């Protein structure tokens, strides 16, 4: 069997759903199929707005939710699925569940509420895909991913409990696959032991597909994207990028760790453990090959550039001028872990320690509060972090021209540079 994952860009409108149904139809018969789908287009961002409003103004939150409902209803109408009673009922129920959470007046943990509401994006899009496939004669079975993926209660970044998750996936999916059903399920969501919905972290649908692929020993997994495959840089940011036909698992892990947004960083590990090839292919040109991620053998790669924008440098110095030693660092890292601050780069001197992390103001303020007794903290906001793998010296000056270099690190042929855009220069393609 094989696993396909379709992200938000592939199902942003009715044509998108039709195209996905075509791709699925063209692969039917070759293998049995599990399809993992994300929320349509930018729905998750819109639902994040709804959650923000729940904590400020309930009626505004309900208005935003209504806009999301209408946009889905439009897709349903364009697909000619208005009269599909089950679809309409299911979609209605998912929206009602979200309304309950929004209208709940008891005090509620933000992250918990977030997960309960945000999940409806995936639930609704998977219902629409199920109906689209059924309507075009494909033998389809909708499965609630919350009955497959079990996590702990780390809201917004549930940690997968592997044994029970693997058992659930096999128990539920294998019988359906032997009945030749195309399984449609959701990315990004799971459930706790108490049946509360949990999400796996933004962009987590790739990860869900990998969890399912590993549990079912899939022959391969394919993620269908709006790009021809993995490229040497994000085409939305860089000109002159080229497609990489093959990548080793290690190279893919490194690239995604440094922030290459094309694949969620947790995706590769479960596939590597089971030696399952990962294809990255274009849903716009589905006849083309894309990129295959597989194997251990390293090859010659061209320079690969990853840009993480909106970064901050956070400088800690000890108030009593004592050396920043292992005990200090251990304390700081414990706090980073508690606040889920991902350190993208670090550097220490005798009495100071600097990290580069995403510029999330609320988190950084919390961090400052937690360490203020011991450390003075200075923040340098609004920076960009470039990571260049397989760097060659000729490309760096061009890439970094018109930028002020704040910090530079090299480990073998990986170069990381924190930069500020020179004044008056607006972000532009390279
Ligand atoms: P999905 O629809 O699955 O959510 P994403 O939008 O998360 O897809 O990922 C695809 C996007 O990733 C592309 O549109 C592209 O802008 C971006 N991207 C970033 N880095 C790369 C890269 N190295 N190769 C290809 N695409 C990249
Ligand atoms: N819909 C979720 C998000 O936008 C998950 C995903 O697309 O992978 O983050
Ligand atoms: Mg995405």
mmCIF file of C-alpha atoms in Angstrom, residues 121-419:
data_model
loop_
_atom_site.group_PDB
_atom_site.id
_atom_site.type_symbol
_atom_site.label_atom_id
_atom_site.label_comp_id
_atom_site.label_asym_id
_atom_site.label_seq_id
_atom_site.Cartn_x
_atom_site.Cartn_y
_atom_site.Cartn_z
ATOM 1 C CA UNK A 121 -10.274 22.624 9.322
ATOM 2 C CA UNK A 122 -8.970 19.131 8.640
ATOM 3 C CA UNK A 123 -12.227 17.408 9.658
ATOM 4 C CA UNK A 124 -14.298 19.419 7.192
ATOM 5 C CA UNK A 125 -11.846 19.230 4.265
ATOM 6 C CA UNK A 126 -11.565 15.455 4.663
ATOM 7 C CA UNK A 127 -15.385 15.183 4.617
ATOM 8 C CA UNK A 128 -15.462 17.173 1.378
ATOM 9 C CA UNK A 129 -12.754 14.991 -0.156
ATOM 10 C CA UNK A 130 -14.589 11.836 0.905
ATOM 11 C CA UNK A 131 -17.781 13.064 -0.795
ATOM 12 C CA UNK A 132 -15.880 14.162 -3.923
ATOM 13 C CA UNK A 133 -14.283 10.732 -4.268
ATOM 14 C CA UNK A 134 -17.521 8.864 -3.606
ATOM 15 C CA UNK A 135 -19.303 11.046 -6.111
ATOM 16 C CA UNK A 136 -16.804 10.058 -8.753
ATOM 17 C CA UNK A 137 -17.318 6.380 -8.019
ATOM 18 C CA UNK A 138 -14.264 5.704 -5.839
ATOM 19 C CA UNK A 139 -14.793 3.216 -3.025
ATOM 20 C CA UNK A 140 -13.887 5.448 -0.083
ATOM 21 C CA UNK A 141 -13.862 5.183 3.686
ATOM 22 C CA UNK A 142 -13.513 8.244 5.968
ATOM 23 C CA UNK A 143 -11.489 7.589 9.113
ATOM 24 C CA UNK A 144 -11.212 9.980 12.043
ATOM 25 C CA UNK A 145 -7.470 10.508 12.607
ATOM 26 C CA UNK A 146 -8.253 10.979 16.307
ATOM 27 C CA UNK A 147 -8.985 7.262 16.487
ATOM 28 C CA UNK A 148 -5.566 6.548 14.911
ATOM 29 C CA UNK A 149 -3.064 8.949 16.478
ATOM 30 C CA UNK A 150 -2.753 8.918 20.302
ATOM 31 C CA UNK A 151 -0.718 11.630 21.990
ATOM 32 C CA UNK A 152 -0.084 13.035 25.440
ATOM 33 C CA UNK A 153 -1.721 16.303 26.544
ATOM 34 C CA UNK A 154 0.898 18.667 25.162
ATOM 35 C CA UNK A 155 -1.668 20.895 23.479
ATOM 36 C CA UNK A 156 -0.611 22.281 20.091
ATOM 37 C CA UNK A 157 2.321 19.875 19.883
ATOM 38 C CA UNK A 158 1.054 16.503 21.003
ATOM 39 C CA UNK A 159 3.770 13.912 21.544
ATOM 40 C CA UNK A 160 2.892 10.678 19.829
ATOM 41 C CA UNK A 161 2.489 7.554 21.956
ATOM 42 C CA UNK A 162 3.866 5.104 19.461
ATOM 43 C CA UNK A 163 2.708 1.689 20.664
ATOM 44 C CA UNK A 164 -0.959 2.507 20.941
ATOM 45 C CA UNK A 165 -0.857 4.644 17.780
ATOM 46 C CA UNK A 166 0.689 1.825 15.735
ATOM 47 C CA UNK A 167 -1.856 -0.678 17.076
ATOM 48 C CA UNK A 168 -4.802 1.645 16.370
ATOM 49 C CA UNK A 169 -3.639 2.398 12.823
ATOM 50 C CA UNK A 170 -3.225 -1.287 12.003
ATOM 51 C CA UNK A 171 -6.493 -2.357 13.668
ATOM 52 C CA UNK A 172 -8.566 0.262 11.875
ATOM 53 C CA UNK A 173 -6.868 0.577 8.483
ATOM 54 C CA UNK A 174 -5.851 -2.958 7.549
ATOM 55 C CA UNK A 175 -9.411 -4.384 7.353
ATOM 56 C CA UNK A 176 -10.543 -1.400 5.234
ATOM 57 C CA UNK A 177 -7.590 -1.770 2.893
ATOM 58 C CA UNK A 178 -8.336 -5.458 2.337
ATOM 59 C CA UNK A 179 -11.831 -4.363 1.246
ATOM 60 C CA UNK A 180 -10.116 -2.228 -1.460
ATOM 61 C CA UNK A 181 -11.268 0.998 0.156
ATOM 62 C CA UNK A 182 -9.401 4.248 -0.360
ATOM 63 C CA UNK A 183 -9.009 5.536 3.194
ATOM 64 C CA UNK A 184 -9.399 9.300 3.650
ATOM 65 C CA UNK A 185 -8.177 10.726 6.931
ATOM 66 C CA UNK A 186 -6.918 14.030 8.355
ATOM 67 C CA UNK A 187 -3.411 15.228 8.906
ATOM 68 C CA UNK A 188 -2.311 17.280 11.921
ATOM 69 C CA UNK A 189 -4.779 15.970 14.524
ATOM 70 C CA UNK A 190 -4.843 13.227 17.109
ATOM 71 C CA UNK A 191 -6.453 12.479 20.419
ATOM 72 C CA UNK A 192 -5.485 12.098 24.065
ATOM 73 C CA UNK A 193 -6.507 9.155 26.260
ATOM 74 C CA UNK A 194 -9.445 11.314 27.475
ATOM 75 C CA UNK A 195 -10.668 11.762 23.870
ATOM 76 C CA UNK A 196 -9.672 15.396 23.680
ATOM 77 C CA UNK A 197 -8.448 16.611 20.322
ATOM 78 C CA UNK A 198 -4.804 17.551 20.069
ATOM 79 C CA UNK A 199 -2.775 18.959 17.169
ATOM 80 C CA UNK A 200 0.756 17.959 16.227
ATOM 81 C CA UNK A 201 2.197 21.418 15.524
ATOM 82 C CA UNK A 202 1.636 23.717 12.544
ATOM 83 C CA UNK A 203 2.193 22.062 9.171
ATOM 84 C CA UNK A 204 1.977 18.694 10.925
ATOM 85 C CA UNK A 205 0.054 16.814 8.230
ATOM 86 C CA UNK A 206 3.248 15.544 6.587
ATOM 87 C CA UNK A 207 4.147 14.055 9.961
ATOM 88 C CA UNK A 208 0.762 12.308 10.254
ATOM 89 C CA UNK A 209 1.283 10.719 6.843
ATOM 90 C CA UNK A 210 4.711 9.477 7.954
ATOM 91 C CA UNK A 211 3.297 7.996 11.183
ATOM 92 C CA UNK A 212 0.655 6.108 9.190
ATOM 93 C CA UNK A 213 3.160 5.018 6.521
ATOM 94 C CA UNK A 214 5.480 3.605 9.175
ATOM 95 C CA UNK A 215 2.707 1.789 11.068
ATOM 96 C CA UNK A 216 1.428 0.151 7.879
ATOM 97 C CA UNK A 217 4.879 -0.524 6.367
ATOM 98 C CA UNK A 218 3.859 1.418 3.287
ATOM 99 C CA UNK A 219 5.704 0.791 0.021
ATOM 100 C CA UNK A 220 6.122 4.551 -0.325
ATOM 101 C CA UNK A 221 4.721 7.876 0.822
ATOM 102 C CA UNK A 222 4.056 10.796 -1.518
ATOM 103 C CA UNK A 223 3.451 14.403 -0.528
ATOM 104 C CA UNK A 224 1.804 16.406 -3.308
ATOM 105 C CA UNK A 225 2.920 20.034 -3.347
ATOM 106 C CA UNK A 226 2.648 23.188 -5.449
ATOM 107 C CA UNK A 227 6.349 22.858 -6.358
ATOM 108 C CA UNK A 228 7.980 20.303 -8.700
ATOM 109 C CA UNK A 229 9.821 18.663 -5.790
ATOM 110 C CA UNK A 230 12.441 19.677 -3.251
ATOM 111 C CA UNK A 231 14.355 22.598 -4.723
ATOM 112 C CA UNK A 232 17.706 24.161 -3.823
ATOM 113 C CA UNK A 233 15.772 26.980 -2.109
ATOM 114 C CA UNK A 234 12.250 28.293 -1.641
ATOM 115 C CA UNK A 235 11.120 29.516 -5.093
ATOM 116 C CA UNK A 236 8.979 32.173 -3.402
ATOM 117 C CA UNK A 237 12.177 33.720 -2.013
ATOM 118 C CA UNK A 238 15.019 32.786 -4.356
ATOM 119 C CA UNK A 239 15.447 32.913 -8.123
ATOM 120 C CA UNK A 240 17.464 30.326 -10.011
ATOM 121 C CA UNK A 241 16.533 27.381 -7.833
ATOM 122 C CA UNK A 242 16.774 23.900 -9.306
ATOM 123 C CA UNK A 243 15.076 20.632 -8.460
ATOM 124 C CA UNK A 244 16.925 17.967 -6.519
ATOM 125 C CA UNK A 245 16.027 14.588 -8.067
ATOM 126 C CA UNK A 246 17.287 12.556 -5.110
ATOM 127 C CA UNK A 247 18.091 13.236 -1.502
ATOM 128 C CA UNK A 248 19.300 10.897 1.229
ATOM 129 C CA UNK A 249 17.216 10.696 4.400
ATOM 130 C CA UNK A 250 20.027 12.443 6.278
ATOM 131 C CA UNK A 251 20.169 15.363 3.878
ATOM 132 C CA UNK A 252 16.384 15.754 4.106
ATOM 133 C CA UNK A 253 16.530 15.671 7.911
ATOM 134 C CA UNK A 254 19.227 18.343 7.924
ATOM 135 C CA UNK A 255 17.406 20.586 5.429
ATOM 136 C CA UNK A 256 14.112 20.442 7.254
ATOM 137 C CA UNK A 257 15.799 20.887 10.634
ATOM 138 C CA UNK A 258 17.249 24.173 9.374
ATOM 139 C CA UNK A 259 13.750 25.256 8.355
ATOM 140 C CA UNK A 260 13.172 24.224 4.707
ATOM 141 C CA UNK A 261 9.416 24.613 4.788
ATOM 142 C CA UNK A 262 8.669 22.093 2.071
ATOM 143 C CA UNK A 263 8.516 19.157 4.532
ATOM 144 C CA UNK A 264 7.663 19.152 8.235
ATOM 145 C CA UNK A 265 10.886 18.365 10.149
ATOM 146 C CA UNK A 266 9.453 15.390 12.066
ATOM 147 C CA UNK A 267 8.405 13.600 8.866
ATOM 148 C CA UNK A 268 11.627 11.914 7.818
ATOM 149 C CA UNK A 269 12.527 9.983 10.999
ATOM 150 C CA UNK A 270 9.636 7.452 11.003
ATOM 151 C CA UNK A 271 10.178 6.831 7.282
ATOM 152 C CA UNK A 272 13.928 6.404 7.655
ATOM 153 C CA UNK A 273 13.421 3.891 10.486
ATOM 154 C CA UNK A 274 11.272 1.735 8.217
ATOM 155 C CA UNK A 275 13.208 2.493 5.022
ATOM 156 C CA UNK A 276 10.136 3.892 3.275
ATOM 157 C CA UNK A 277 10.857 6.164 0.279
ATOM 158 C CA UNK A 278 9.327 9.645 0.388
ATOM 159 C CA UNK A 279 8.311 11.222 -2.933
ATOM 160 C CA UNK A 280 7.735 14.955 -3.160
ATOM 161 C CA UNK A 281 5.696 15.622 -6.301
ATOM 162 C CA UNK A 282 3.711 18.388 -7.926
ATOM 163 C CA UNK A 283 -0.069 18.257 -7.865
ATOM 164 C CA UNK A 284 0.049 20.774 -10.720
ATOM 165 C CA UNK A 285 2.134 18.467 -12.927
ATOM 166 C CA UNK A 286 1.317 15.060 -11.463
ATOM 167 C CA UNK A 287 2.796 13.178 -14.422
ATOM 168 C CA UNK A 288 6.294 14.397 -13.475
ATOM 169 C CA UNK A 289 8.670 12.565 -11.161
ATOM 170 C CA UNK A 290 9.502 15.052 -8.409
ATOM 171 C CA UNK A 291 12.101 14.276 -5.741
ATOM 172 C CA UNK A 292 12.768 10.901 -4.135
ATOM 173 C CA UNK A 293 14.071 10.919 -0.579
ATOM 174 C CA UNK A 294 15.573 7.566 0.225
ATOM 175 C CA UNK A 295 18.681 5.739 1.374
ATOM 176 C CA UNK A 296 21.864 6.510 3.232
ATOM 177 C CA UNK A 297 24.293 7.136 0.406
ATOM 178 C CA UNK A 298 25.375 10.751 0.230
ATOM 179 C CA UNK A 299 25.913 12.271 -3.160
ATOM 180 C CA UNK A 300 27.199 15.553 -4.510
ATOM 181 C CA UNK A 301 24.643 18.239 -3.765
ATOM 182 C CA UNK A 302 24.551 21.757 -5.120
ATOM 183 C CA UNK A 303 24.350 24.547 -2.524
ATOM 184 C CA UNK A 304 20.973 24.445 -0.744
ATOM 185 C CA UNK A 305 19.734 27.635 0.921
ATOM 186 C CA UNK A 306 17.199 27.891 3.725
ATOM 187 C CA UNK A 307 15.907 31.254 4.925
ATOM 188 C CA UNK A 308 14.245 31.635 8.301
ATOM 189 C CA UNK A 309 12.942 35.162 8.581
ATOM 190 C CA UNK A 310 11.580 36.953 11.624
ATOM 191 C CA UNK A 311 14.371 35.847 13.936
ATOM 192 C CA UNK A 312 15.756 37.422 17.082
ATOM 193 C CA UNK A 313 19.142 37.203 18.718
ATOM 194 C CA UNK A 314 18.754 36.873 22.474
ATOM 195 C CA UNK A 315 21.880 37.704 24.487
ATOM 196 C CA UNK A 316 22.192 36.543 28.102
ATOM 197 C CA UNK A 317 24.935 37.776 30.403
ATOM 198 C CA UNK A 318 25.354 36.790 34.019
ATOM 199 C CA UNK A 319 24.558 39.638 36.407
ATOM 200 C CA UNK A 320 27.395 38.793 38.800
ATOM 201 C CA UNK A 321 29.899 38.571 35.920
ATOM 202 C CA UNK A 322 30.424 34.885 36.624
ATOM 203 C CA UNK A 323 31.368 32.670 33.696
ATOM 204 C CA UNK A 324 28.534 31.190 31.709
ATOM 205 C CA UNK A 325 29.325 27.584 32.479
ATOM 206 C CA UNK A 326 27.556 24.274 32.022
ATOM 207 C CA UNK A 327 25.244 24.793 35.024
ATOM 208 C CA UNK A 328 23.991 28.113 33.645
ATOM 209 C CA UNK A 329 23.499 26.612 30.211
ATOM 210 C CA UNK A 330 21.632 23.642 31.629
ATOM 211 C CA UNK A 331 19.238 26.011 33.410
ATOM 212 C CA UNK A 332 18.695 28.106 30.301
ATOM 213 C CA UNK A 333 18.037 25.067 28.133
ATOM 214 C CA UNK A 334 15.533 23.735 30.645
ATOM 215 C CA UNK A 335 13.616 26.999 30.272
ATOM 216 C CA UNK A 336 13.876 26.917 26.465
ATOM 217 C CA UNK A 337 12.408 23.425 26.581
ATOM 218 C CA UNK A 338 9.569 24.474 28.923
ATOM 219 C CA UNK A 339 8.683 27.391 26.650
ATOM 220 C CA UNK A 340 9.302 25.330 23.515
ATOM 221 C CA UNK A 341 11.813 27.810 22.190
ATOM 222 C CA UNK A 342 13.787 26.227 19.360
ATOM 223 C CA UNK A 343 17.395 27.359 19.295
ATOM 224 C CA UNK A 344 18.437 27.844 15.681
ATOM 225 C CA UNK A 345 21.997 28.910 16.450
ATOM 226 C CA UNK A 346 24.068 29.578 19.583
ATOM 227 C CA UNK A 347 27.364 31.137 20.603
ATOM 228 C CA UNK A 348 29.015 31.728 23.962
ATOM 229 C CA UNK A 349 31.777 33.921 25.355
ATOM 230 C CA UNK A 350 33.110 33.928 28.903
ATOM 231 C CA UNK A 351 30.260 35.850 30.468
ATOM 232 C CA UNK A 352 27.623 35.861 27.774
ATOM 233 C CA UNK A 353 25.555 33.431 25.776
ATOM 234 C CA UNK A 354 23.604 34.203 22.621
ATOM 235 C CA UNK A 355 20.897 32.284 20.802
ATOM 236 C CA UNK A 356 19.031 32.880 17.571
ATOM 237 C CA UNK A 357 15.371 31.897 17.767
ATOM 238 C CA UNK A 358 12.092 32.750 16.138
ATOM 239 C CA UNK A 359 11.022 36.262 17.159
ATOM 240 C CA UNK A 360 7.899 35.294 19.114
ATOM 241 C CA UNK A 361 7.449 38.334 21.306
ATOM 242 C CA UNK A 362 5.177 36.818 23.966
ATOM 243 C CA UNK A 363 7.463 33.816 24.457
ATOM 244 C CA UNK A 364 10.574 35.959 24.622
ATOM 245 C CA UNK A 365 8.926 38.207 27.210
ATOM 246 C CA UNK A 366 8.102 35.123 29.286
ATOM 247 C CA UNK A 367 11.677 33.910 28.930
ATOM 248 C CA UNK A 368 13.000 37.267 30.085
ATOM 249 C CA UNK A 369 10.786 37.122 33.153
ATOM 250 C CA UNK A 370 11.986 33.652 34.070
ATOM 251 C CA UNK A 371 15.695 34.475 33.876
ATOM 252 C CA UNK A 372 15.796 38.104 35.025
ATOM 253 C CA UNK A 373 17.101 37.305 38.527
ATOM 254 C CA UNK A 374 20.260 35.783 37.135
ATOM 255 C CA UNK A 375 20.828 37.214 33.693
ATOM 256 C CA UNK A 376 20.663 40.526 31.890
ATOM 257 C CA UNK A 377 18.946 39.999 28.597
ATOM 258 C CA UNK A 378 19.269 42.012 25.381
ATOM 259 C CA UNK A 379 17.090 41.319 22.355
ATOM 260 C CA UNK A 380 18.020 42.059 18.732
ATOM 261 C CA UNK A 381 14.770 41.629 16.799
ATOM 262 C CA UNK A 382 13.863 41.616 13.074
ATOM 263 C CA UNK A 383 16.703 39.505 11.744
ATOM 264 C CA UNK A 384 16.974 36.810 9.091
ATOM 265 C CA UNK A 385 18.838 33.542 9.389
ATOM 266 C CA UNK A 386 20.342 32.032 6.240
ATOM 267 C CA UNK A 387 21.581 28.457 6.318
ATOM 268 C CA UNK A 388 23.575 27.299 3.327
ATOM 269 C CA UNK A 389 24.369 23.611 3.045
ATOM 270 C CA UNK A 390 27.093 22.495 0.645
ATOM 271 C CA UNK A 391 28.151 26.076 0.514
ATOM 272 C CA UNK A 392 30.629 27.255 -2.065
ATOM 273 C CA UNK A 393 32.455 30.496 -1.520
ATOM 274 C CA UNK A 394 31.389 32.127 -4.774
ATOM 275 C CA UNK A 395 27.722 32.207 -3.869
ATOM 276 C CA UNK A 396 27.958 33.806 -0.404
ATOM 277 C CA UNK A 397 28.847 37.376 -1.397
ATOM 278 C CA UNK A 398 25.982 37.517 -3.891
ATOM 279 C CA UNK A 399 23.488 36.003 -1.467
ATOM 280 C CA UNK A 400 24.470 38.352 1.336
ATOM 281 C CA UNK A 401 25.043 41.530 -0.648
ATOM 282 C CA UNK A 402 23.224 44.546 0.814
ATOM 283 C CA UNK A 403 22.895 42.786 4.152
ATOM 284 C CA UNK A 404 24.576 43.512 7.437
ATOM 285 C CA UNK A 405 26.098 40.346 8.859
ATOM 286 C CA UNK A 406 25.533 40.095 12.603
ATOM 287 C CA UNK A 407 26.755 36.575 13.304
ATOM 288 C CA UNK A 408 28.276 33.810 11.226
ATOM 289 C CA UNK A 409 28.905 30.132 12.031
ATOM 290 C CA UNK A 410 30.506 27.393 9.947
ATOM 291 C CA UNK A 411 30.470 23.684 10.515
ATOM 292 C CA UNK A 412 32.185 21.881 7.643
ATOM 293 C CA UNK A 413 30.356 23.053 4.537
ATOM 294 C CA UNK A 414 27.237 24.301 6.344
ATOM 295 C CA UNK A 415 27.268 28.053 6.885
ATOM 296 C CA UNK A 416 24.741 29.923 9.029
ATOM 297 C CA UNK A 417 24.521 33.680 8.880
ATOM 298 C CA UNK A 418 22.295 36.002 10.892
ATOM 299 C CA UNK A 419 21.696 39.216 8.963
#
